[in-house]
Short mmCIF file of C-alpha atoms and ligand atoms in Angstrom, two decimals:
data_model
loop_
_atom_site.label_atom_id
_atom_site.label_comp_id
_atom_site.label_asym_id
_atom_site.label_seq_id
_atom_site.Cartn_x
_atom_site.Cartn_y
_atom_site.Cartn_z
CA UNK C 13 -17.09 -77.84 8.65
CA UNK C 14 -13.64 -79.40 8.30
CA UNK C 15 -12.83 -77.03 5.46
CA UNK C 16 -12.88 -74.23 8.03
CA UNK C 17 -9.66 -75.29 9.69
CA UNK C 18 -6.71 -75.60 7.37
CA UNK C 19 -3.48 -75.39 9.34
CA UNK C 20 -3.16 -71.72 8.38
CA UNK C 21 -5.88 -71.06 10.94
CA UNK C 22 -3.53 -72.12 13.73
CA UNK C 23 -1.30 -69.47 15.25
CA UNK C 24 2.15 -69.19 13.73
CA UNK C 25 3.62 -70.74 16.87
CA UNK C 26 1.23 -73.69 16.71
CA UNK C 27 2.02 -74.37 13.05
CA UNK C 28 5.60 -74.95 14.15
CA UNK C 29 4.72 -76.80 17.33
CA UNK C 30 5.97 -73.90 19.44
CA UNK C 31 4.37 -72.57 22.61
CA UNK C 32 3.06 -69.21 21.29
CA UNK C 33 -0.66 -68.52 21.61
CA UNK C 34 -0.39 -65.13 19.88
CA UNK C 35 -3.65 -63.35 19.18
CA UNK C 36 -5.18 -63.77 15.69
CA UNK C 37 -5.87 -60.01 15.48
CA UNK C 38 -4.21 -56.63 15.86
CA UNK C 39 -5.44 -53.55 17.71
CA UNK C 40 -7.28 -50.81 15.81
CA UNK C 41 -8.74 -48.70 18.63
CA UNK C 42 -7.58 -48.16 22.21
CA UNK C 43 -9.24 -47.03 25.45
CA UNK C 44 -6.97 -45.26 27.99
CA UNK C 45 -6.58 -46.81 31.45
CA UNK C 46 -6.50 -44.74 34.61
CA UNK C 47 -3.73 -45.22 37.17
CA UNK C 48 -4.59 -44.26 40.77
CA UNK C 49 -2.52 -43.65 43.91
CA UNK C 50 -2.75 -45.95 46.93
CA UNK C 51 -4.46 -43.13 48.83
CA UNK C 52 -7.16 -42.87 46.16
CA UNK C 53 -7.65 -46.63 46.22
CA UNK C 54 -8.07 -46.70 50.01
CA UNK C 55 -10.82 -44.07 49.75
CA UNK C 56 -12.50 -45.79 46.81
CA UNK C 57 -12.52 -49.18 48.55
CA UNK C 58 -13.95 -47.73 51.77
CA UNK C 59 -16.71 -46.02 49.78
CA UNK C 60 -17.42 -49.36 48.08
CA UNK C 61 -17.82 -51.17 51.42
CA UNK C 62 -14.86 -53.42 50.54
CA UNK C 63 -16.97 -54.98 47.78
CA UNK C 64 -15.40 -54.88 44.32
CA UNK C 65 -18.89 -54.89 42.72
CA UNK C 66 -19.46 -51.46 44.28
CA UNK C 67 -16.30 -49.80 42.92
CA UNK C 68 -16.62 -47.27 40.11
CA UNK C 69 -14.82 -48.63 37.07
CA UNK C 70 -13.08 -45.24 36.75
CA UNK C 71 -11.19 -46.18 39.93
CA UNK C 72 -10.06 -49.52 38.48
CA UNK C 73 -6.78 -50.06 36.59
CA UNK C 74 -7.10 -53.62 35.21
CA UNK C 75 -10.65 -54.90 35.42
CA UNK C 76 -10.82 -58.65 35.99
CA UNK C 77 -14.19 -58.60 37.75
CA UNK C 78 -15.74 -60.64 34.98
CA UNK C 79 -15.48 -61.84 31.40
CA UNK C 80 -19.19 -61.08 31.03
CA UNK C 81 -20.01 -58.37 28.50
CA UNK C 82 -16.48 -57.01 28.78
CA UNK C 83 -15.04 -58.40 25.54
CA UNK C 84 -13.82 -56.30 22.63
CA UNK C 85 -15.93 -56.61 19.50
CA UNK C 86 -14.26 -56.98 16.12
CA UNK C 87 -14.38 -54.50 13.24
CA UNK C 88 -16.85 -56.87 11.56
CA UNK C 89 -19.13 -56.82 14.60
CA UNK C 90 -19.02 -53.01 14.77
CA UNK C 91 -19.80 -52.86 11.06
CA UNK C 92 -22.72 -55.20 11.74
CA UNK C 93 -24.03 -52.72 14.34
CA UNK C 94 -24.60 -50.28 11.48
CA UNK C 95 -26.78 -52.86 9.75
CA UNK C 96 -29.24 -52.97 12.63
CA UNK C 97 -32.81 -53.39 11.41
CA UNK C 98 -34.72 -51.77 14.25
CA UNK C 99 -38.14 -53.02 13.19
CA UNK C 100 -40.34 -53.98 16.13
CA UNK C 101 -41.17 -57.31 14.52
CA UNK C 102 -39.34 -59.67 12.17
CA UNK C 103 -36.00 -57.81 12.12
CA UNK C 104 -33.62 -59.24 9.53
CA UNK C 105 -30.95 -59.44 12.26
CA UNK C 106 -33.18 -61.88 14.16
CA UNK C 107 -33.14 -64.25 11.19
CA UNK C 108 -29.37 -63.95 10.96
CA UNK C 109 -29.08 -64.80 14.66
CA UNK C 110 -31.53 -67.69 14.35
CA UNK C 111 -29.46 -69.12 11.47
CA UNK C 112 -26.19 -68.74 13.41
CA UNK C 113 -27.59 -70.62 16.42
CA UNK C 114 -28.94 -73.41 14.19
CA UNK C 115 -25.62 -73.67 12.35
CA UNK C 116 -23.26 -73.62 15.31
CA UNK C 117 -25.36 -75.01 18.19
CA UNK C 118 -27.81 -77.07 16.14
CA UNK C 119 -31.04 -76.40 18.07
CA UNK C 120 -34.30 -76.18 16.16
CA UNK C 121 -36.00 -73.22 17.88
CA UNK C 122 -34.75 -70.18 19.75
CA UNK C 123 -35.82 -66.95 21.42
CA UNK C 124 -33.42 -64.06 22.08
CA UNK C 125 -33.21 -62.70 25.64
CA UNK C 126 -31.61 -59.61 27.12
CA UNK C 127 -28.90 -61.75 28.79
CA UNK C 128 -28.36 -65.17 30.34
CA UNK C 129 -30.56 -64.78 33.39
CA UNK C 130 -33.49 -63.73 31.17
CA UNK C 131 -33.18 -67.12 29.51
CA UNK C 132 -32.74 -68.88 32.88
CA UNK C 133 -35.94 -67.25 34.09
CA UNK C 134 -37.95 -68.42 31.05
CA UNK C 135 -36.68 -72.01 31.06
CA UNK C 136 -37.15 -72.35 34.83
CA UNK C 137 -40.72 -71.00 34.72
CA UNK C 138 -41.54 -73.23 31.76
CA UNK C 139 -40.17 -76.58 32.90
CA UNK C 140 -40.18 -76.44 36.72
CA UNK C 141 -43.19 -76.87 39.02
CA UNK C 142 -43.28 -76.32 42.79
CA UNK C 143 -41.67 -79.20 44.70
CA UNK C 144 -39.42 -80.28 41.81
CA UNK C 145 -35.74 -81.14 42.12
CA UNK C 146 -32.92 -80.07 39.81
CA UNK C 147 -29.49 -81.66 39.68
CA UNK C 148 -26.63 -79.58 38.33
CA UNK C 149 -22.85 -79.81 37.97
CA UNK C 150 -22.23 -77.26 40.72
CA UNK C 151 -24.50 -74.29 41.34
CA UNK C 152 -24.24 -70.98 39.55
CA UNK C 153 -25.70 -68.03 41.43
CA UNK C 154 -28.35 -66.77 38.99
CA UNK C 155 -29.11 -70.21 37.56
CA UNK C 156 -29.88 -71.73 40.96
CA UNK C 157 -31.87 -68.72 42.11
CA UNK C 158 -34.17 -68.91 39.08
CA UNK C 159 -34.63 -72.63 39.65
CA UNK C 160 -35.48 -71.98 43.31
CA UNK C 161 -37.84 -69.10 42.51
CA UNK C 162 -39.72 -71.49 40.19
CA UNK C 163 -40.14 -73.87 43.16
CA UNK C 164 -37.29 -76.34 42.75
CA UNK C 165 -34.60 -77.53 45.15
CA UNK C 166 -31.10 -77.62 43.68
CA UNK C 167 -28.78 -80.60 44.17
CA UNK C 168 -25.08 -80.58 43.31
CA UNK C 169 -24.24 -83.65 41.20
CA UNK C 170 -20.71 -82.74 40.11
CA UNK C 171 -17.76 -85.09 40.77
CA UNK C 172 -16.43 -84.70 44.32
CA UNK C 173 -12.99 -83.77 42.96
CA UNK C 174 -14.46 -80.53 41.56
CA UNK C 175 -14.56 -79.23 45.13
CA UNK C 176 -10.85 -79.90 45.59
CA UNK C 177 -8.76 -77.05 44.12
CA UNK C 178 -5.66 -79.24 43.87
CA UNK C 179 -7.06 -82.34 42.17
CA UNK C 180 -5.79 -82.59 38.58
CA UNK C 181 -8.72 -84.47 36.99
CA UNK C 182 -8.79 -83.37 33.31
CA UNK C 183 -12.60 -83.06 33.28
CA UNK C 184 -13.40 -81.75 36.72
CA UNK C 185 -16.74 -80.42 35.49
CA UNK C 186 -18.09 -83.94 34.88
CA UNK C 187 -21.33 -85.07 36.41
CA UNK C 188 -21.15 -87.95 38.91
CA UNK C 189 -23.69 -90.33 37.36
CA UNK C 190 -24.14 -92.18 40.65
CA UNK C 191 -25.32 -88.92 42.24
CA UNK C 192 -27.87 -88.47 39.44
CA UNK C 193 -29.08 -92.04 39.88
CA UNK C 194 -29.43 -91.49 43.62
CA UNK C 195 -31.43 -88.32 42.96
CA UNK C 196 -33.80 -90.20 40.63
CA UNK C 197 -34.11 -93.02 43.14
CA UNK C 198 -34.93 -90.61 45.95
CA UNK C 199 -37.37 -88.22 44.27
CA UNK C 200 -38.56 -90.07 41.15
CA UNK C 201 -38.17 -88.96 37.55
CA UNK C 202 -41.52 -87.15 37.58
CA UNK C 203 -40.13 -84.62 40.04
CA UNK C 204 -36.94 -83.98 38.07
CA UNK C 205 -37.84 -81.93 34.98
CA UNK C 206 -34.25 -81.68 33.81
CA UNK C 207 -30.61 -81.94 34.75
CA UNK C 208 -28.75 -78.66 34.43
CA UNK C 209 -25.36 -79.16 32.77
CA UNK C 210 -22.89 -76.28 32.57
CA UNK C 211 -19.90 -76.52 30.23
CA UNK C 212 -17.46 -75.23 31.40
CA UNK C 213 -18.24 -74.97 35.13
CA UNK C 214 -17.74 -71.41 36.27
CA UNK C 215 -17.78 -71.88 40.05
CA UNK C 216 -15.46 -74.92 39.88
CA UNK C 217 -12.78 -72.79 38.23
CA UNK C 218 -13.80 -72.92 34.56
CA UNK C 219 -13.46 -76.71 34.47
CA UNK C 220 -14.64 -78.72 31.45
CA UNK C 221 -17.10 -81.56 30.93
CA UNK C 222 -16.03 -84.42 28.64
CA UNK C 223 -18.06 -85.52 25.64
CA UNK C 224 -18.13 -89.05 27.04
CA UNK C 225 -19.65 -87.81 30.30
CA UNK C 226 -22.32 -85.82 28.47
CA UNK C 227 -23.10 -88.86 26.32
CA UNK C 228 -23.44 -91.22 29.30
CA UNK C 229 -25.52 -88.70 31.19
CA UNK C 230 -27.86 -88.30 28.22
CA UNK C 231 -28.29 -92.08 27.95
CA UNK C 232 -29.08 -92.34 31.66
CA UNK C 233 -31.61 -89.50 31.52
CA UNK C 234 -33.24 -90.89 28.37
CA UNK C 235 -33.95 -94.12 30.23
CA UNK C 236 -35.95 -92.09 32.75
CA UNK C 237 -37.52 -89.56 30.40
CA UNK C 238 -35.64 -86.63 32.00
CA UNK C 239 -34.38 -83.74 29.85
CA UNK C 240 -30.78 -82.61 29.69
CA UNK C 241 -30.50 -78.81 29.53
CA UNK C 242 -27.18 -77.14 28.79
CA UNK C 243 -25.81 -73.87 30.12
CA UNK C 244 -23.87 -73.07 26.93
CA UNK C 245 -22.35 -69.84 28.27
CA UNK C 246 -18.75 -71.09 27.92
CA UNK C 247 -19.23 -74.16 25.71
CA UNK C 248 -16.66 -72.98 23.16
CA UNK C 249 -13.99 -72.94 25.86
CA UNK C 250 -15.17 -76.40 26.92
CA UNK C 251 -14.72 -77.60 23.32
CA UNK C 252 -11.05 -76.60 23.37
CA UNK C 253 -10.43 -78.83 26.41
CA UNK C 254 -12.20 -81.71 24.64
CA UNK C 255 -10.05 -81.15 21.55
CA UNK C 256 -6.89 -81.14 23.66
CA UNK C 257 -7.65 -83.82 26.24
CA UNK C 258 -10.26 -86.29 25.00
CA UNK C 259 -9.37 -89.20 22.78
CA UNK C 260 -10.74 -88.96 19.26
CA UNK C 261 -11.20 -85.18 19.18
CA UNK C 262 -7.72 -83.85 18.32
CA UNK C 263 -8.61 -83.59 14.62
CA UNK C 264 -12.10 -82.22 15.06
CA UNK C 265 -12.75 -78.49 14.79
CA UNK C 266 -14.11 -76.48 17.71
CA UNK C 267 -17.30 -75.93 15.71
CA UNK C 268 -17.74 -79.67 15.13
CA UNK C 269 -17.17 -80.42 18.81
CA UNK C 270 -19.70 -77.80 19.93
CA UNK C 271 -22.31 -79.15 17.55
CA UNK C 272 -21.77 -82.72 18.74
CA UNK C 273 -21.98 -81.66 22.39
CA UNK C 274 -25.23 -79.79 21.83
CA UNK C 275 -26.69 -82.79 19.99
CA UNK C 276 -26.52 -84.67 23.31
CA UNK C 277 -28.79 -82.12 24.98
CA UNK C 278 -32.42 -81.07 24.63
CA UNK C 279 -31.83 -77.36 24.74
CA UNK C 280 -29.59 -74.60 26.07
CA UNK C 281 -29.63 -71.20 27.67
CA UNK C 282 -26.88 -68.78 26.89
CA UNK C 283 -25.29 -65.70 28.31
CA UNK C 284 -23.95 -64.43 24.99
CA UNK C 285 -21.88 -61.89 26.94
CA UNK C 286 -19.19 -64.56 27.39
CA UNK C 287 -18.25 -66.96 24.55
CA UNK C 288 -20.30 -65.09 21.96
CA UNK C 289 -18.24 -61.87 22.17
CA UNK C 290 -20.96 -59.27 22.68
CA UNK C 291 -21.48 -56.67 25.39
CA UNK C 292 -25.12 -57.61 25.95
CA UNK C 293 -27.39 -60.45 24.88
CA UNK C 294 -28.55 -63.98 25.49
CA UNK C 295 -30.67 -66.69 23.96
CA UNK C 296 -32.62 -69.79 24.78
CA UNK C 297 -32.92 -72.67 22.33
CA UNK C 298 -34.71 -76.02 22.38
CA UNK C 299 -35.57 -78.90 20.06
CA UNK C 300 -39.04 -79.63 21.42
CA UNK C 301 -41.67 -77.52 19.67
CA UNK C 302 -44.15 -77.65 22.55
CA UNK C 303 -41.52 -76.27 24.96
CA UNK C 304 -40.66 -73.61 22.41
CA UNK C 305 -44.31 -72.59 22.14
CA UNK C 306 -44.43 -71.97 25.89
CA UNK C 307 -41.13 -70.06 25.81
CA UNK C 308 -42.42 -67.91 23.00
CA UNK C 309 -45.52 -67.16 25.05
CA UNK C 310 -43.45 -66.16 28.07
CA UNK C 311 -40.75 -64.18 26.28
CA UNK C 312 -43.27 -61.52 25.24
CA UNK C 313 -44.25 -61.08 28.90
CA UNK C 314 -40.78 -60.64 30.36
CA UNK C 315 -38.30 -59.79 27.61
CA UNK C 316 -39.91 -58.42 24.43
CA UNK C 317 -41.39 -59.74 21.20
CA UNK C 318 -40.06 -63.21 20.28
CA UNK C 319 -38.05 -61.72 17.40
CA UNK C 320 -36.03 -59.37 19.62
CA UNK C 321 -36.32 -60.56 23.24
CA UNK C 322 -34.98 -57.35 24.80
CA UNK C 323 -32.22 -56.75 22.24
CA UNK C 324 -31.88 -54.05 19.61
CA UNK C 325 -31.56 -55.25 16.01
CA UNK C 326 -27.94 -54.08 16.02
CA UNK C 327 -27.22 -56.18 19.13
CA UNK C 328 -28.60 -59.28 17.42
CA UNK C 329 -26.42 -58.59 14.37
CA UNK C 330 -23.25 -58.22 16.48
CA UNK C 331 -24.24 -61.43 18.28
CA UNK C 332 -24.78 -63.42 15.06
CA UNK C 333 -21.31 -62.36 13.87
CA UNK C 334 -19.83 -62.95 17.34
CA UNK C 335 -21.09 -66.54 17.37
CA UNK C 336 -19.24 -67.27 14.15
CA UNK C 337 -16.03 -65.60 15.35
CA UNK C 338 -16.16 -67.37 18.70
CA UNK C 339 -16.13 -70.78 17.01
CA UNK C 340 -12.84 -70.23 15.19
CA UNK C 341 -10.09 -72.48 16.49
CA UNK C 342 -7.41 -69.81 16.46
CA UNK C 343 -9.58 -67.44 18.49
CA UNK C 344 -10.26 -69.86 21.30
CA UNK C 345 -6.67 -71.10 21.46
CA UNK C 346 -5.37 -67.60 22.02
CA UNK C 347 -8.16 -66.75 24.46
CA UNK C 348 -7.48 -69.74 26.70
CA UNK C 349 -3.73 -69.41 25.99
CA UNK C 350 -3.74 -66.00 27.66
CA UNK C 351 -5.53 -67.36 30.74
CA UNK C 352 -2.92 -70.14 30.93
CA UNK C 353 -0.06 -67.69 30.57
CA UNK C 354 -1.18 -65.93 33.75
CA UNK C 355 -1.86 -69.21 35.54
CA UNK C 356 1.53 -70.66 34.65
CA UNK C 357 3.33 -67.58 35.97
CA UNK C 358 1.50 -67.87 39.29
CA UNK C 359 2.15 -71.62 39.44
CA UNK C 360 5.88 -71.04 38.89
CA UNK C 361 5.81 -68.69 41.87
CA UNK C 362 4.04 -71.31 44.06
CA UNK C 363 0.91 -69.21 44.47
CA UNK C 364 -2.12 -71.36 45.36
CA UNK C 365 -4.58 -71.40 42.46
CA UNK C 366 -7.22 -73.86 41.30
CA UNK C 367 -5.64 -76.54 39.12
CA UNK C 368 -5.89 -77.48 36.33
CA UNK C 369 -6.09 -73.94 34.93
CA UNK C 370 -9.59 -73.36 33.56
CA UNK C 371 -10.94 -71.60 30.52
CA UNK C 372 -11.96 -68.08 31.48
CA UNK C 373 -10.20 -67.16 34.69
CA UNK C 374 -7.55 -67.86 37.28
CA UNK C 375 -9.06 -68.67 40.65
CA UNK C 376 -6.86 -67.86 43.63
CA UNK C 377 -7.36 -70.31 46.49
CA UNK C 378 -8.07 -67.94 49.37
CA UNK C 379 -8.14 -70.77 51.93
CA UNK C 380 -4.50 -71.57 51.24
CA UNK C 381 -3.64 -67.89 50.84
CA UNK C 382 -4.98 -67.01 54.28
CA UNK C 383 -5.03 -70.18 56.43
CA UNK C 384 -5.31 -67.92 59.48
CA UNK C 385 -8.79 -66.68 58.45
CA UNK C 386 -11.96 -68.60 59.33
CA UNK C 387 -14.37 -68.79 56.38
CA UNK C 388 -16.83 -66.52 58.21
CA UNK C 389 -14.24 -63.75 57.92
CA UNK C 390 -14.60 -63.83 54.11
CA UNK C 391 -11.06 -64.78 53.02
CA UNK C 392 -11.79 -64.48 49.28
CA UNK C 393 -13.44 -61.09 49.72
CA UNK C 394 -10.42 -60.03 51.79
CA UNK C 395 -8.06 -61.07 49.01
CA UNK C 396 -10.10 -59.16 46.42
CA UNK C 397 -9.79 -56.06 48.62
CA UNK C 398 -6.02 -56.50 49.09
CA UNK C 399 -5.44 -56.90 45.34
CA UNK C 400 -7.35 -53.73 44.64
CA UNK C 401 -5.41 -51.82 47.28
CA UNK C 402 -2.11 -53.08 45.90
CA UNK C 403 -2.58 -52.19 42.25
CA UNK C 404 -6.13 -51.20 41.32
CA UNK C 405 -6.85 -54.68 39.92
CA UNK C 406 -10.47 -55.66 40.32
CA UNK C 407 -11.30 -59.32 40.96
CA UNK C 408 -14.44 -61.11 42.18
CA UNK C 409 -15.22 -63.05 45.33
CA UNK C 410 -16.45 -66.60 44.63
CA UNK C 411 -16.72 -68.05 48.10
CA UNK C 412 -18.94 -67.79 51.15
CA UNK C 413 -20.39 -64.37 50.23
CA UNK C 414 -21.40 -65.63 46.75
CA UNK C 415 -22.86 -68.86 48.14
CA UNK C 416 -25.58 -66.99 50.07
CA UNK C 417 -27.67 -68.54 52.82
CA UNK C 418 -29.48 -71.85 53.13
CA UNK C 419 -33.15 -71.13 52.40
CA UNK C 420 -34.34 -73.40 55.27
CA UNK C 421 -31.86 -72.82 58.08
CA UNK C 422 -30.88 -69.22 57.29
CA UNK C 423 -27.22 -70.05 57.99
CA UNK C 424 -24.43 -69.22 55.52
CA UNK C 425 -23.90 -71.80 52.81
CA UNK C 426 -20.25 -72.71 53.35
CA UNK C 427 -18.78 -73.84 50.02
CA UNK C 428 -15.60 -75.90 50.03
CA UNK C 429 -14.18 -73.57 47.43
CA UNK C 430 -13.26 -70.13 48.77
CA UNK C 431 -11.91 -68.42 45.68
CA UNK C 432 -10.97 -65.03 44.32
CA UNK C 433 -11.49 -64.94 40.57
CA UNK C 434 -9.23 -63.10 38.14
CA UNK C 435 -11.48 -63.19 35.10
CA UNK C 436 -9.94 -62.42 31.74
CA UNK C 437 -12.09 -60.45 29.27
CA UNK C 438 -11.76 -61.63 25.65
CA UNK C 439 -9.51 -59.68 23.26
CA UNK C 440 -9.03 -56.81 25.75
CA UNK C 441 -5.78 -56.99 27.73
CA UNK C 442 -2.22 -57.73 26.65
CA UNK C 443 0.45 -60.11 27.91
CA UNK C 444 2.10 -57.14 29.69
CA UNK C 445 -1.14 -56.59 31.63
CA UNK C 446 -1.02 -60.24 32.68
CA UNK C 447 2.51 -59.62 34.02
CA UNK C 448 1.25 -56.68 36.10
CA UNK C 449 -1.51 -58.88 37.51
CA UNK C 450 0.86 -61.73 38.37
CA UNK C 451 3.26 -59.37 40.14
CA UNK C 452 0.44 -57.84 42.17
CA UNK C 453 -0.86 -61.26 43.23
CA UNK C 454 2.69 -62.14 44.29
CA UNK C 455 2.93 -58.96 46.39
CA UNK C 456 -0.33 -59.84 48.17
CA UNK C 457 0.90 -63.40 48.70
CA UNK C 458 4.15 -62.13 50.24
CA UNK C 459 2.09 -59.94 52.62
CA UNK C 460 -0.46 -62.68 53.40
CA UNK C 461 0.31 -63.00 57.11
CA UNK C 462 -0.96 -59.47 57.79
CA UNK C 463 -4.53 -60.15 56.55
CA UNK C 464 -7.20 -59.90 59.26
CA UNK C 465 -10.46 -60.53 57.38
CA UNK C 466 -13.79 -58.72 57.01
CA UNK C 467 -17.20 -58.60 58.67
CA UNK C 468 -20.40 -58.24 56.65
CA UNK C 469 -22.05 -54.96 57.59
CA UNK C 470 -24.98 -54.95 55.14
CA UNK C 471 -26.60 -57.99 53.54
CA UNK C 472 -29.19 -57.79 50.74
CA UNK C 473 -31.86 -60.49 50.43
CA UNK C 474 -31.10 -61.84 46.93
CA UNK C 475 -27.66 -62.48 45.39
CA UNK C 476 -26.11 -60.72 48.35
CA UNK C 477 -22.57 -60.57 46.96
CA UNK C 478 -23.55 -57.90 44.43
CA UNK C 479 -24.44 -55.22 46.98
CA UNK C 480 -23.17 -56.44 50.37
CA UNK C 481 -20.93 -54.08 52.38
CA UNK C 482 -18.06 -55.13 54.60
CA UNK C 483 -15.86 -53.60 57.29
CA UNK C 484 -12.25 -54.58 57.97
CA UNK C 485 -11.31 -56.29 61.22
C1 P71 N 16 -19.79 -64.06 35.59
C2 P71 N 16 -21.21 -63.96 35.22
C3 P71 N 16 -21.95 -62.67 35.48
C4 P71 N 16 -22.33 -62.69 36.91
C5 P71 N 16 -23.55 -63.21 37.29
C6 P71 N 16 -23.85 -63.32 38.62
C7 P71 N 16 -22.93 -62.93 39.57
C8 P71 N 16 -21.73 -62.40 39.21
C9 P71 N 16 -21.43 -62.29 37.86
C10 P71 N 16 -23.04 -65.24 34.39
C11 P71 N 16 -23.54 -66.52 34.05
C12 P71 N 16 -22.69 -67.66 34.01
C13 P71 N 16 -23.22 -68.91 33.74
C14 P71 N 16 -22.36 -70.12 33.72
C15 P71 N 16 -25.39 -67.95 33.53
C16 P71 N 16 -24.91 -66.69 33.80
C17 P71 N 16 -25.88 -65.56 33.84
N1 P71 N 16 -21.80 -65.07 34.79
N2 P71 N 16 -24.55 -69.03 33.51
O1 P71 N 16 -19.26 -65.19 35.58
O2 P71 N 16 -21.37 -67.57 34.24
O3 P71 N 16 -25.76 -64.81 32.68
O4 P71 N 16 -24.95 -62.59 33.53
O5 P71 N 16 -25.87 -62.86 31.21
O6 P71 N 16 -27.38 -62.94 33.15
O7 P71 N 16 -19.19 -63.03 35.88
P1 P71 N 16 -25.99 -63.21 32.65
#
């Protein structure tokens, strides 16, 4: 794969050792943005119950709710859509996708799914039995819920520093091996079907896992016969951090690093809506044929036939092409470069954000933004509301509302991290948009003393943050 990265694949700035992260593409089609008045935004936010998930996107100016399914596809991907083979069974696009996953992620067997949580559902139902325990490097909302619905209890085994937004550890997503050992000691390997490893770690601020940590974790788990399962949703971004920060990887391509990382794991689930540059799609891949057989049995129950798994042929084609594009060094440098551009502006202006800057988003530290607000007044949700009111920018709460309630006690889970996420879609917004965002965050920061917080007025049973409604104090 080394032949895929002659220096011409670096951005012009990087060839000369300059700071530019300029995009390796130009714009061929545009979508107009709508600008609203403050009055319109006040009405829209009230109608949405102060929850940015409930806003209509027509009322949003710059949409940083998520990087999930919001990326721009390339001309090659759109051309691929026209090559969709919409056969019920054995679509040629399935075989293209299967080959792309084998080539770039290295797993032996895969099933497509409609998106990441479809894959999480299948793997959880297949490997977990009631009473089991799962360790993971910080929870993710849908991942943990599927593990719990299958009967497991989730345990956070990430390094303690991951919960500190100011700690500068270069691999804050790493697993604390002592926590895994303690888990095995306490419950026994037979009750731990796998360890759930996300690279990068979304809820920690897009923080990476080092290759060395994955390798040591794998060796530890092998000694106990426990599987290591990867959440590969943002693995390509993780690979850039390894290339930049970990000794021995500076001259390896992103594709080589991803393949090596996956080789340390027994399988992976994927929300292809992130790294893989498609608007919908996911997949689940494993090396063990007997696990695959069970997955293939289940996929036809919940997703669709094992050669389409809830996707149209054209979606699988765009995904196969997207996988290849996502692995190109120049793509991922510019993608993460844009996130850093925004983060560096905010850092210069002394605005509290999670450091180091992660791969897919800037996370505003709502605790330090609003020290006057108790966590039960939803500081991160409050900040998301203020940002929208200021400029029509949509962000996402990643704090106490997202963390839900403790299944046993019924009390709020109170995460240490109370964050508002500015998530950057891939290949969508420009550097000028990032300037608008930074200026709006600064305006909210300057007005921080006036914030009073929110009360939750309606709370759904599952994944409450999606549909909860709030009222201002
Ligand atoms: C994100 C999302 C989408 C999302 C999901 C739940 C609440 C709010 C937003 C989805 C992920 C993810 C990781 C690491 C699995 C999924 C589920 N992230 N793992 O960050 O980040 O994938 O959405 O395709 O079902 O906005 P799915």
